CSV table of N, CA and C in Angstrom, one decimal:
chain,number,residue,atom,x,y,z
C,147,MET,N,5.6,71.8,-110.5
C,147,MET,CA,5.9,71.7,-109.0
C,147,MET,C,6.0,70.2,-108.8
C,148,TYR,N,7.2,69.9,-108.2
C,148,TYR,CA,7.4,68.4,-107.9
C,148,TYR,C,7.1,68.2,-106.5
C,149,ILE,N,6.3,67.1,-106.3
C,149,ILE,CA,5.9,66.7,-105.0
C,149,ILE,C,6.2,65.2,-104.9
C,150,PRO,N,7.1,64.8,-103.9
C,150,PRO,CA,7.5,63.4,-103.8
C,150,PRO,C,6.3,62.6,-103.5
C,151,ASN,N,6.3,61.3,-104.1
C,151,ASN,CA,5.2,60.3,-103.9
C,151,ASN,C,5.0,60.1,-102.4
C,152,GLN,N,6.0,60.2,-101.6
C,152,GLN,CA,5.9,59.8,-100.1
C,152,GLN,C,5.0,60.9,-99.4
C,153,GLN,N,4.9,62.1,-100.0
C,153,GLN,CA,4.1,63.2,-99.4
C,153,GLN,C,2.6,63.1,-99.8
C,154,VAL,N,2.3,62.1,-100.7
C,154,VAL,CA,0.9,61.9,-101.1
C,154,VAL,C,0.3,61.0,-100.2
C,155,GLU,N,-0.9,61.3,-99.8
C,155,GLU,CA,-1.7,60.5,-98.9
C,155,GLU,C,-2.8,59.8,-99.6
C,156,ILE,N,-3.0,58.5,-99.3
C,156,ILE,CA,-4.1,57.7,-100.0
C,156,ILE,C,-5.2,57.5,-99.0
C,157,VAL,N,-6.4,58.1,-99.3
C,157,VAL,CA,-7.5,58.0,-98.4
C,157,VAL,C,-8.8,57.6,-99.2
C,158,HIS,N,-9.9,57.3,-98.4
C,158,HIS,CA,-11.2,57.0,-99.0
C,158,HIS,C,-11.7,58.3,-99.6
C,159,ALA,N,-12.4,58.1,-100.8
C,159,ALA,CA,-12.9,59.3,-101.4
C,159,ALA,C,-14.2,59.7,-100.7
C,160,ALA,N,-14.5,61.0,-100.7
C,160,ALA,CA,-15.7,61.6,-100.2
C,160,ALA,C,-16.5,62.2,-101.4
C,161,PRO,N,-17.8,62.4,-101.2
C,161,PRO,CA,-18.5,63.0,-102.3
C,161,PRO,C,-18.0,64.3,-102.8
C,162,SER,N,-17.4,65.1,-101.8
C,162,SER,CA,-16.7,66.3,-102.2
C,162,SER,C,-15.5,66.2,-103.1
C,163,ASP,N,-15.0,65.0,-103.3
C,163,ASP,CA,-13.8,64.7,-104.1
C,163,ASP,C,-14.2,64.6,-105.6
C,164,SER,N,-15.5,64.7,-105.9
C,164,SER,CA,-16.0,64.4,-107.3
C,164,SER,C,-15.1,65.2,-108.3
C,165,ALA,N,-15.0,66.5,-108.3
C,165,ALA,CA,-14.4,67.3,-109.3
C,165,ALA,C,-13.0,66.9,-109.5
C,166,GLY,N,-12.3,66.6,-108.3
C,166,GLY,CA,-10.8,66.2,-108.4
C,166,GLY,C,-10.6,64.9,-109.0
C,167,ILE,N,-11.5,63.9,-108.7
C,167,ILE,CA,-11.4,62.6,-109.4
C,167,ILE,C,-11.7,62.7,-110.8
C,168,LEU,N,-12.8,63.4,-111.2
C,168,LEU,CA,-13.1,63.6,-112.6
C,168,LEU,C,-11.9,64.2,-113.3
C,169,ALA,N,-11.3,65.2,-112.8
C,169,ALA,CA,-10.1,65.8,-113.4
C,169,ALA,C,-9.0,64.9,-113.5
C,170,CYS,N,-8.8,64.1,-112.5
C,170,CYS,CA,-7.6,63.1,-112.5
C,170,CYS,C,-8.0,62.1,-113.7
C,171,LEU,N,-9.1,61.6,-113.7
C,171,LEU,CA,-9.5,60.5,-114.8
C,171,LEU,C,-9.3,61.1,-116.1
C,172,ALA,N,-9.8,62.3,-116.3
C,172,ALA,CA,-9.7,63.0,-117.6
C,172,ALA,C,-8.3,63.2,-118.0
C,173,ALA,N,-7.4,63.7,-117.1
C,173,ALA,CA,-6.0,63.9,-117.5
C,173,ALA,C,-5.3,62.6,-117.8
C,174,ALA,N,-5.6,61.6,-117.0
C,174,ALA,CA,-5.0,60.3,-117.2
C,174,ALA,C,-5.3,59.5,-118.5
C,175,PHE,N,-6.6,59.7,-119.0
C,175,PHE,CA,-7.0,59.1,-120.1
C,175,PHE,C,-7.1,60.0,-121.4
C,176,GLU,N,-6.7,61.2,-121.3
C,176,GLU,CA,-6.6,62.1,-122.4
C,176,GLU,C,-5.8,61.5,-123.6
C,177,PRO,N,-4.6,61.0,-123.2
C,177,PRO,CA,-3.8,60.5,-124.3
C,177,PRO,C,-4.4,59.3,-125.1
C,178,TYR,N,-5.4,58.7,-124.5
C,178,TYR,CA,-6.1,57.6,-125.2
C,178,TYR,C,-7.4,57.9,-125.8
C,179,ARG,N,-7.7,59.2,-125.8
C,179,ARG,CA,-9.0,59.7,-126.3
C,179,ARG,C,-9.4,59.1,-127.6
C,180,GLU,N,-8.4,59.2,-128.6
C,180,GLU,CA,-8.7,58.8,-130.0
C,180,GLU,C,-8.7,57.2,-130.0
C,181,SER,N,-8.2,56.4,-129.1
C,181,SER,CA,-8.3,55.0,-129.1
C,181,SER,C,-9.5,54.4,-128.5
C,182,TYR,N,-10.3,55.3,-127.9
C,182,TYR,CA,-11.6,54.8,-127.2
C,182,TYR,C,-12.8,55.1,-128.0
C,183,THR,N,-13.8,54.3,-128.0
C,183,THR,CA,-15.1,54.7,-128.5
C,183,THR,C,-15.6,55.9,-127.5
C,184,GLU,N,-16.6,56.6,-128.0
C,184,GLU,CA,-17.1,57.7,-127.2
C,184,GLU,C,-17.7,57.1,-125.9
C,185,GLY,N,-18.6,56.1,-126.0
C,185,GLY,CA,-19.2,55.4,-125.0
C,185,GLY,C,-18.2,54.9,-123.9
C,186,ALA,N,-17.2,54.3,-124.4
C,186,ALA,CA,-16.1,53.7,-123.5
C,186,ALA,C,-15.3,54.8,-122.8
C,187,LEU,N,-15.1,55.9,-123.4
C,187,LEU,CA,-14.4,57.0,-122.8
C,187,LEU,C,-15.3,57.6,-121.7
C,188,HIS,N,-16.6,57.9,-122.0
C,188,HIS,CA,-17.4,58.5,-121.0
C,188,HIS,C,-17.6,57.6,-119.8
C,189,ASP,N,-17.7,56.4,-120.1
C,189,ASP,CA,-17.8,55.3,-118.9
C,189,ASP,C,-16.5,55.2,-118.1
C,190,THR,N,-15.4,55.6,-118.7
C,190,THR,CA,-14.1,55.6,-118.0
C,190,THR,C,-13.8,56.8,-117.2
C,191,ILE,N,-14.0,58.0,-117.8
C,191,ILE,CA,-13.7,59.2,-117.1
C,191,ILE,C,-14.8,59.8,-116.2
C,192,LEU,N,-16.0,59.2,-116.4
C,192,LEU,CA,-17.2,59.5,-115.5
C,192,LEU,C,-17.8,60.8,-115.7
C,193,THR,N,-18.8,61.0,-115.2
C,193,THR,CA,-19.6,62.4,-115.1
C,193,THR,C,-19.9,62.6,-113.6
C,194,PRO,N,-20.3,63.7,-113.1
C,194,PRO,CA,-20.7,63.9,-111.6
C,194,PRO,C,-21.8,62.8,-111.2
C,195,LYS,N,-22.7,62.5,-112.2
C,195,LYS,CA,-23.7,61.5,-111.8
C,195,LYS,C,-23.2,60.1,-111.8
C,196,THR,N,-22.3,59.7,-112.7
C,196,THR,CA,-21.8,58.3,-112.7
C,196,THR,C,-20.8,58.2,-111.6
C,197,PHE,N,-20.1,59.3,-111.2
C,197,PHE,CA,-19.2,59.3,-110.0
C,197,PHE,C,-20.0,58.9,-108.8
C,198,ARG,N,-21.2,59.6,-108.6
C,198,ARG,CA,-22.0,59.3,-107.4
C,198,ARG,C,-22.4,57.9,-107.4
C,199,ASN,N,-22.8,57.4,-108.5
C,199,ASN,CA,-23.2,56.0,-108.5
C,199,ASN,C,-22.1,55.0,-108.1
C,200,ARG,N,-20.9,55.4,-108.8
C,200,ARG,CA,-19.7,54.5,-108.4
C,200,ARG,C,-19.4,54.6,-107.0
C,201,LEU,N,-19.5,55.8,-106.3
C,201,LEU,CA,-19.1,56.0,-105.0
C,201,LEU,C,-20.1,55.1,-104.1
C,202,VAL,N,-21.3,55.0,-104.4
C,202,VAL,CA,-22.3,54.2,-103.7
C,202,VAL,C,-21.9,52.7,-103.9
C,203,GLN,N,-21.6,52.3,-105.0
C,203,GLN,CA,-21.3,50.8,-105.3
C,203,GLN,C,-19.9,50.4,-104.8
C,204,LYS,N,-18.9,51.2,-104.8
C,204,LYS,CA,-17.5,50.7,-104.6
C,204,LYS,C,-16.8,51.7,-103.6
C,205,LYS,N,-15.7,51.1,-103.1
C,205,LYS,CA,-14.8,52.0,-102.3
C,205,LYS,C,-13.9,52.7,-103.3
C,206,ILE,N,-13.9,54.0,-103.2
C,206,ILE,CA,-13.0,54.7,-104.2
C,206,ILE,C,-11.9,55.3,-103.3
C,207,LEU,N,-10.6,55.1,-103.7
C,207,LEU,CA,-9.5,55.6,-103.0
C,207,LEU,C,-8.9,56.7,-103.8
C,208,VAL,N,-8.4,57.7,-103.2
C,208,VAL,CA,-7.8,58.9,-103.9
C,208,VAL,C,-6.4,59.2,-103.3
C,209,ALA,N,-5.5,59.6,-104.1
C,209,ALA,CA,-4.2,60.0,-103.7
C,209,ALA,C,-4.2,61.5,-103.7
C,210,LYS,N,-3.9,62.1,-102.5
C,210,LYS,CA,-4.0,63.6,-102.4
C,210,LYS,C,-2.6,64.2,-102.0
C,211,THR,N,-2.3,65.2,-102.7
C,211,THR,CA,-1.0,65.9,-102.3
C,211,THR,C,-1.3,66.8,-101.0
C,212,PRO,N,-0.2,67.3,-100.4
C,212,PRO,CA,-0.4,68.1,-99.2
C,212,PRO,C,-1.4,69.3,-99.5
C,213,SER,N,-1.4,69.8,-100.7
C,213,SER,CA,-2.4,70.8,-100.9
C,213,SER,C,-3.9,70.3,-101.2
C,214,ARG,N,-4.0,69.0,-101.1
C,214,ARG,CA,-5.3,68.3,-101.3
C,214,ARG,C,-5.7,68.1,-102.8
C,215,GLN,N,-4.7,68.3,-103.7
C,215,GLN,CA,-5.0,68.0,-105.1
C,215,GLN,C,-5.1,66.4,-105.3
C,216,ILE,N,-6.1,66.0,-106.0
C,216,ILE,CA,-6.2,64.5,-106.3
C,216,ILE,C,-5.3,64.2,-107.5
C,217,VAL,N,-4.3,63.3,-107.3
C,217,VAL,CA,-3.4,63.0,-108.3
C,217,VAL,C,-3.4,61.5,-108.7
C,218,GLY,N,-4.4,60.7,-108.1
C,218,GLY,CA,-4.5,59.4,-108.4
C,218,GLY,C,-5.8,58.8,-107.8
C,219,THR,N,-6.3,57.8,-108.5
C,219,THR,CA,-7.5,57.1,-107.9
C,219,THR,C,-7.6,55.7,-108.3
C,220,ILE,N,-8.4,54.9,-107.6
C,220,ILE,CA,-8.7,53.5,-107.9
C,220,ILE,C,-10.0,53.1,-107.1
C,221,ALA,N,-10.8,52.3,-107.7
C,221,ALA,CA,-12.0,51.9,-107.0
C,221,ALA,C,-11.9,50.4,-106.8
C,222,CYS,N,-12.5,49.9,-105.7
C,222,CYS,CA,-12.4,48.4,-105.4
C,222,CYS,C,-13.8,48.0,-104.9
C,223,GLU,N,-14.1,46.8,-105.2
C,223,GLU,CA,-15.4,46.3,-104.7
C,223,GLU,C,-15.3,44.8,-104.4
C,224,PRO,N,-15.7,44.3,-103.3
C,224,PRO,CA,-15.8,42.9,-103.0
C,224,PRO,C,-17.1,42.4,-103.8
C,225,LEU,N,-17.0,41.4,-104.5
C,225,LEU,CA,-18.1,40.9,-105.3
C,225,LEU,C,-18.8,39.7,-104.6
C,226,GLY,N,-18.2,39.2,-103.6
C,226,GLY,CA,-18.7,37.9,-103.0
C,226,GLY,C,-17.9,36.7,-103.4
C,227,ASN,N,-18.2,35.6,-102.8
C,227,ASN,CA,-17.4,34.4,-103.1
C,227,ASN,C,-15.9,34.5,-103.2
C,228,GLY,N,-15.4,35.4,-102.3
C,228,GLY,CA,-14.0,35.6,-102.3
C,228,GLY,C,-13.3,36.4,-103.4
C,229,GLU,N,-14.1,37.0,-104.2
C,229,GLU,CA,-13.6,37.8,-105.4
C,229,GLU,C,-13.8,39.3,-105.2
C,230,GLY,N,-12.8,40.0,-105.6
C,230,GLY,CA,-12.9,41.4,-105.5
C,230,GLY,C,-12.6,42.0,-106.9
C,231,HIS,N,-13.0,43.2,-107.2
C,231,HIS,CA,-12.8,43.8,-108.5
C,231,HIS,C,-12.2,45.2,-108.4
C,232,LEU,N,-11.3,45.5,-109.2
C,232,LEU,CA,-10.7,46.9,-109.3
C,232,LEU,C,-11.3,47.6,-110.6
C,233,ARG,N,-11.4,48.9,-110.4
C,233,ARG,CA,-12.0,49.7,-111.6
C,233,ARG,C,-11.5,51.1,-111.5
C,234,GLY,N,-11.3,51.7,-112.6
C,234,GLY,CA,-11.0,53.1,-112.6
C,234,GLY,C,-9.7,53.6,-112.0
C,235,MET,N,-8.6,52.8,-112.3
C,235,MET,CA,-7.4,53.3,-111.8
C,235,MET,C,-6.8,54.4,-112.8
C,236,ALA,N,-6.3,55.5,-112.1
C,236,ALA,CA,-5.7,56.5,-112.9
C,236,ALA,C,-4.7,57.3,-112.1
C,237,VAL,N,-3.7,57.7,-112.7
C,237,VAL,CA,-2.7,58.6,-112.1
C,237,VAL,C,-2.4,59.7,-113.1
C,238,VAL,N,-2.4,61.0,-112.6
C,238,VAL,CA,-2.2,62.1,-113.5
C,238,VAL,C,-0.8,62.0,-114.2
C,239,PRO,N,-0.6,62.5,-115.4
C,239,PRO,CA,0.7,62.3,-116.0
C,239,PRO,C,1.9,62.7,-115.3
C,240,GLU,N,1.7,63.8,-114.5
C,240,GLU,CA,2.9,64.3,-113.7
C,240,GLU,C,3.4,63.3,-112.7
C,241,PHE,N,2.6,62.3,-112.3
C,241,PHE,CA,3.1,61.3,-111.3
C,241,PHE,C,3.3,59.9,-111.9
C,242,LEU,N,3.3,59.9,-113.2
C,242,LEU,CA,3.6,58.5,-113.8
C,242,LEU,C,5.0,58.2,-113.5
C,243,GLY,N,5.3,57.0,-113.2
C,243,GLY,CA,6.7,56.6,-112.9
C,243,GLY,C,7.2,56.8,-111.5
C,244,SER,N,6.3,57.5,-110.7
C,244,SER,CA,6.7,57.9,-109.3
C,244,SER,C,6.6,56.9,-108.2
C,245,GLY,N,5.9,55.8,-108.6
C,245,GLY,CA,5.6,54.8,-107.6
C,245,GLY,C,4.2,54.9,-107.1
C,246,LEU,N,3.5,56.0,-107.4
C,246,LEU,CA,2.1,56.2,-106.9
C,246,LEU,C,1.1,55.1,-107.4
C,247,ALA,N,1.2,54.7,-108.6
C,247,ALA,CA,0.4,53.6,-109.1
C,247,ALA,C,0.5,52.4,-108.3
C,248,GLN,N,1.7,52.1,-107.9
C,248,GLN,CA,2.1,50.9,-107.1
C,248,GLN,C,1.3,51.0,-105.7
C,249,ARG,N,1.5,52.1,-105.1
C,249,ARG,CA,0.8,52.4,-103.8
C,249,ARG,C,-0.7,52.3,-103.9
C,250,LEU,N,-1.2,52.9,-104.9
C,250,LEU,CA,-2.7,52.7,-105.1
C,250,LEU,C,-3.2,51.4,-105.3
C,251,LEU,N,-2.4,50.6,-106.1
C,251,LEU,CA,-2.9,49.2,-106.3
C,251,LEU,C,-2.7,48.4,-105.0
C,252,GLU,N,-1.5,48.5,-104.4
C,252,GLU,CA,-1.4,47.8,-103.2
C,252,GLU,C,-2.4,48.1,-102.1
C,253,THR,N,-2.8,49.4,-102.0
C,253,THR,CA,-3.8,49.8,-101.0
C,253,THR,C,-5.1,49.2,-101.3
C,254,ALA,N,-5.6,49.2,-102.6
C,254,ALA,CA,-6.8,48.6,-103.1
C,254,ALA,C,-6.8,47.1,-102.7
C,255,GLU,N,-5.7,46.5,-103.0
C,255,GLU,CA,-5.6,45.0,-102.9
C,255,GLU,C,-5.7,44.7,-101.3
C,256,GLN,N,-5.1,45.5,-100.5
C,256,GLN,CA,-5.2,45.3,-99.1
C,256,GLN,C,-6.7,45.5,-98.6
C,257,GLU,N,-7.4,46.5,-99.2
C,257,GLU,CA,-8.8,46.7,-98.9
C,257,GLU,C,-9.6,45.4,-99.2
C,258,LEU,N,-9.3,44.9,-100.3
C,258,LEU,CA,-10.1,43.7,-100.7
C,258,LEU,C,-9.7,42.5,-99.9
C,259,HIS,N,-8.4,42.4,-99.6
C,259,HIS,CA,-8.0,41.2,-98.8
C,259,HIS,C,-8.7,41.3,-97.4
C,260,ARG,N,-8.8,42.5,-96.7
C,260,ARG,CA,-9.4,42.7,-95.5
C,260,ARG,C,-10.9,42.3,-95.6
C,261,ALA,N,-11.5,42.5,-96.8
C,261,ALA,CA,-12.9,42.2,-97.0
C,261,ALA,C,-13.1,40.7,-97.3
C,262,GLY,N,-12.0,39.9,-97.3
C,262,GLY,CA,-12.2,38.4,-97.4
C,262,GLY,C,-11.9,38.0,-98.8
C,263,CYS,N,-11.5,38.8,-99.7
C,263,CYS,CA,-11.3,38.4,-101.1
C,263,CYS,C,-10.0,37.6,-101.2
C,264,LYS,N,-10.1,36.6,-102.0
C,264,LYS,CA,-8.9,35.7,-102.3
C,264,LYS,C,-8.4,35.9,-103.7
C,265,VAL,N,-9.3,36.4,-104.6
C,265,VAL,CA,-8.9,36.7,-106.0
C,265,VAL,C,-9.3,38.1,-106.3
C,266,VAL,N,-8.5,38.8,-107.1
C,266,VAL,CA,-8.9,40.2,-107.6
C,266,VAL,C,-8.9,40.1,-109.1
C,267,THR,N,-9.9,40.7,-109.7
C,267,THR,CA,-10.0,40.9,-111.1
C,267,THR,C,-10.0,42.4,-111.5
C,268,LEU,N,-9.7,42.7,-112.7
C,268,LEU,CA,-9.8,44.0,-113.3
C,268,LEU,C,-9.9,43.8,-114.8
C,269,ASP,N,-10.4,44.8,-115.5
C,269,ASP,CA,-10.7,44.8,-116.9
C,269,ASP,C,-9.9,46.0,-117.5
C,270,THR,N,-9.3,45.7,-118.6
C,270,THR,CA,-8.6,46.8,-119.4
C,270,THR,C,-8.7,46.7,-120.8
C,271,THR,N,-8.3,47.7,-121.5
C,271,THR,CA,-8.4,47.7,-123.0
C,271,THR,C,-7.1,47.6,-123.5
C,272,LYS,N,-7.0,47.2,-124.8
C,272,LYS,CA,-5.7,47.1,-125.5
C,272,LYS,C,-4.8,48.4,-125.7
C,273,PRO,N,-5.5,49.5,-125.8
C,273,PRO,CA,-4.6,50.8,-125.9
C,273,PRO,C,-3.8,51.0,-124.6
C,274,LEU,N,-4.2,50.5,-123.5
C,274,LEU,CA,-3.5,50.7,-122.2
C,274,LEU,C,-2.3,49.8,-121.9
C,275,GLN,N,-1.5,49.7,-122.9
C,275,GLN,CA,-0.3,48.8,-122.9
C,275,GLN,C,0.6,49.1,-121.6
C,276,ARG,N,0.8,50.3,-121.3
C,276,ARG,CA,1.6,50.6,-120.1
C,276,ARG,C,0.9,50.0,-118.9
C,277,ALA,N,-0.4,50.2,-118.8
C,277,ALA,CA,-1.2,49.7,-117.6
C,277,ALA,C,-1.1,48.1,-117.6
C,278,ILE,N,-1.2,47.5,-118.8
C,278,ILE,CA,-1.2,46.1,-118.9
C,278,ILE,C,0.2,45.5,-118.3
C,279,ARG,N,1.3,46.2,-118.8
C,279,ARG,CA,2.6,45.8,-118.3
C,279,ARG,C,2.7,45.9,-116.8
C,280,PHE,N,2.1,47.0,-116.3
C,280,PHE,CA,2.2,47.3,-114.8
C,280,PHE,C,1.4,46.1,-114.1
C,281,TYR,N,0.2,45.8,-114.6
C,281,TYR,CA,-0.5,44.8,-114.0
C,281,TYR,C,0.1,43.5,-114.0
C,282,GLU,N,0.7,43.1,-115.2
C,282,GLU,CA,1.4,41.8,-115.3
C,282,GLU,C,2.6,41.8,-114.3
C,283,LYS,N,3.3,42.9,-114.2
C,283,LYS,CA,4.4,42.9,-113.3
C,283,LYS,C,4.0,42.7,-111.9
C,284,ASN,N,2.7,43.1,-111.5
C,284,ASN,CA,2.2,42.9,-110.2
C,284,ASN,C,1.4,41.7,-110.0
C,285,GLY,N,1.6,40.7,-110.9
C,285,GLY,CA,1.1,39.4,-110.7
C,285,GLY,C,-0.2,39.0,-111.4
C,286,TYR,N,-0.8,40.0,-112.1
C,286,TYR,CA,-2.0,39.8,-112.8
C,286,TYR,C,-1.8,39.0,-114.1
C,287,HIS,N,-2.7,38.2,-114.5
C,287,HIS,CA,-2.6,37.5,-115.8
C,287,HIS,C,-3.9,37.5,-116.6
C,288,ALA,N,-3.9,37.5,-117.9
C,288,ALA,CA,-5.1,37.5,-118.7
C,288,ALA,C,-5.8,36.2,-118.4
C,289,THR,N,-7.1,36.3,-118.2
C,289,THR,CA,-8.0,35.2,-118.0
C,289,THR,C,-8.5,34.6,-119.4
C,290,GLY,N,-8.4,35.4,-120.4
C,290,GLY,CA,-9.0,35.0,-121.7
C,290,GLY,C,-10.4,35.4,-121.8
C,291,LYS,N,-11.0,36.0,-120.8
C,291,LYS,CA,-12.4,36.5,-120.8
C,291,LYS,C,-12.4,37.9,-121.5
C,292,VAL,N,-13.1,38.0,-122.5
C,292,VAL,CA,-13.2,39.3,-123.2
C,292,VAL,C,-14.7,39.7,-123.4
C,293,GLN,N,-15.0,41.0,-123.0
C,293,GLN,CA,-16.4,41.4,-123.2
C,293,GLN,C,-16.4,42.6,-124.0
C,294,ASP,N,-17.6,43.0,-124.5
C,294,ASP,CA,-17.8,44.2,-125.2
C,294,ASP,C,-17.9,45.4,-124.3
C,295,PHE,N,-17.1,46.4,-124.5
C,295,PHE,CA,-17.1,47.6,-123.7
C,295,PHE,C,-17.4,48.8,-124.6
C,296,PHE,N,-18.6,49.0,-124.9
C,296,PHE,CA,-19.1,50.1,-125.8
C,296,PHE,C,-18.4,50.1,-127.1
C,297,GLY,N,-18.3,48.8,-127.7
C,297,GLY,CA,-17.7,48.7,-129.0
C,297,GLY,C,-16.3,48.4,-129.0
C,298,MET,N,-15.6,48.2,-127.7
C,298,MET,CA,-14.2,47.9,-127.7
C,298,MET,C,-14.1,46.6,-126.9
C,299,PRO,N,-13.1,45.8,-127.2
C,299,PRO,CA,-12.8,44.6,-126.4
C,299,PRO,C,-12.3,45.0,-125.1
C,300,LEU,N,-12.9,44.3,-124.0
C,300,LEU,CA,-12.4,44.6,-122.6
C,300,LEU,C,-11.9,43.3,-122.1
C,301,HIS,N,-10.6,43.3,-121.8
C,301,HIS,CA,-9.9,42.0,-121.4
C,301,HIS,C,-9.8,42.0,-119.9
C,302,GLU,N,-10.2,40.8,-119.3
C,302,GLU,CA,-10.1,40.5,-117.9
C,302,GLU,C,-8.8,40.0,-117.5
C,303,TYR,N,-8.3,40.5,-116.3
C,303,TYR,CA,-7.0,40.0,-115.7
C,303,TYR,C,-7.4,39.7,-114.3
C,304,SER,N,-6.6,38.7,-113.7
C,304,SER,CA,-6.9,38.1,-112.4
C,304,SER,C,-5.6,37.9,-111.7
C,305,LYS,N,-5.7,38.0,-110.4
C,305,LYS,CA,-4.6,37.8,-109.4
C,305,LYS,C,-5.1,37.1,-108.1
C,306,SER,N,-4.4,36.1,-107.6
C,306,SER,CA,-4.7,35.6,-106.4
C,306,SER,C,-4.0,36.4,-105.3
C,307,LEU,N,-4.8,36.7,-104.2
C,307,LEU,CA,-4.2,37.4,-103.1
C,307,LEU,C,-3.5,36.5,-102.1
C-alpha cells in the first residue's frame, strides 16, 4: 500500500508507541543484522524496557501514517553547552527514498535548535553507508572521534545549526 510522505505526520512519541517504534527499528536494521554484534544490534533496535528508558532521557519523534502505523523514528536530546545529540533514526524499508528521513532529521534539528543547541552530533557505524551519505549530504562531517559500541567502531558526526 503506497502512502505519500506528505500524508505522514511527525509527532512526539508516547509510551503507547513502544511496539510501533520497536517494529520500525527492527525492520530498518534487519538488513544490517549480520554486520552488527549482538550487543550493538540489541542496543540499536531496543527492547520494551530500553525504549522506556530512552523515552525518559530523550525526545523521541515518530512518523505516523493516517492509519497510525509508525514508519519512522528519531530521538534527540539537548546535552548542555549548546550541544544536542541524535540517536536511533530509522525509516521502514517501504519509505526509503520518500523524503521521510529528511523530514525526520529536520524536525529533530528544529527541536534541538529551539532548545538552544548550536551543534548537533550523532554516532553511526560503518555498515550504514547509506545513512552516512545521507548525513553528509545534510551537512554532517566526521569528527574523527571513534568509540567502542559493543565491539564495533562507532563514528561521531557533527553539524553546526
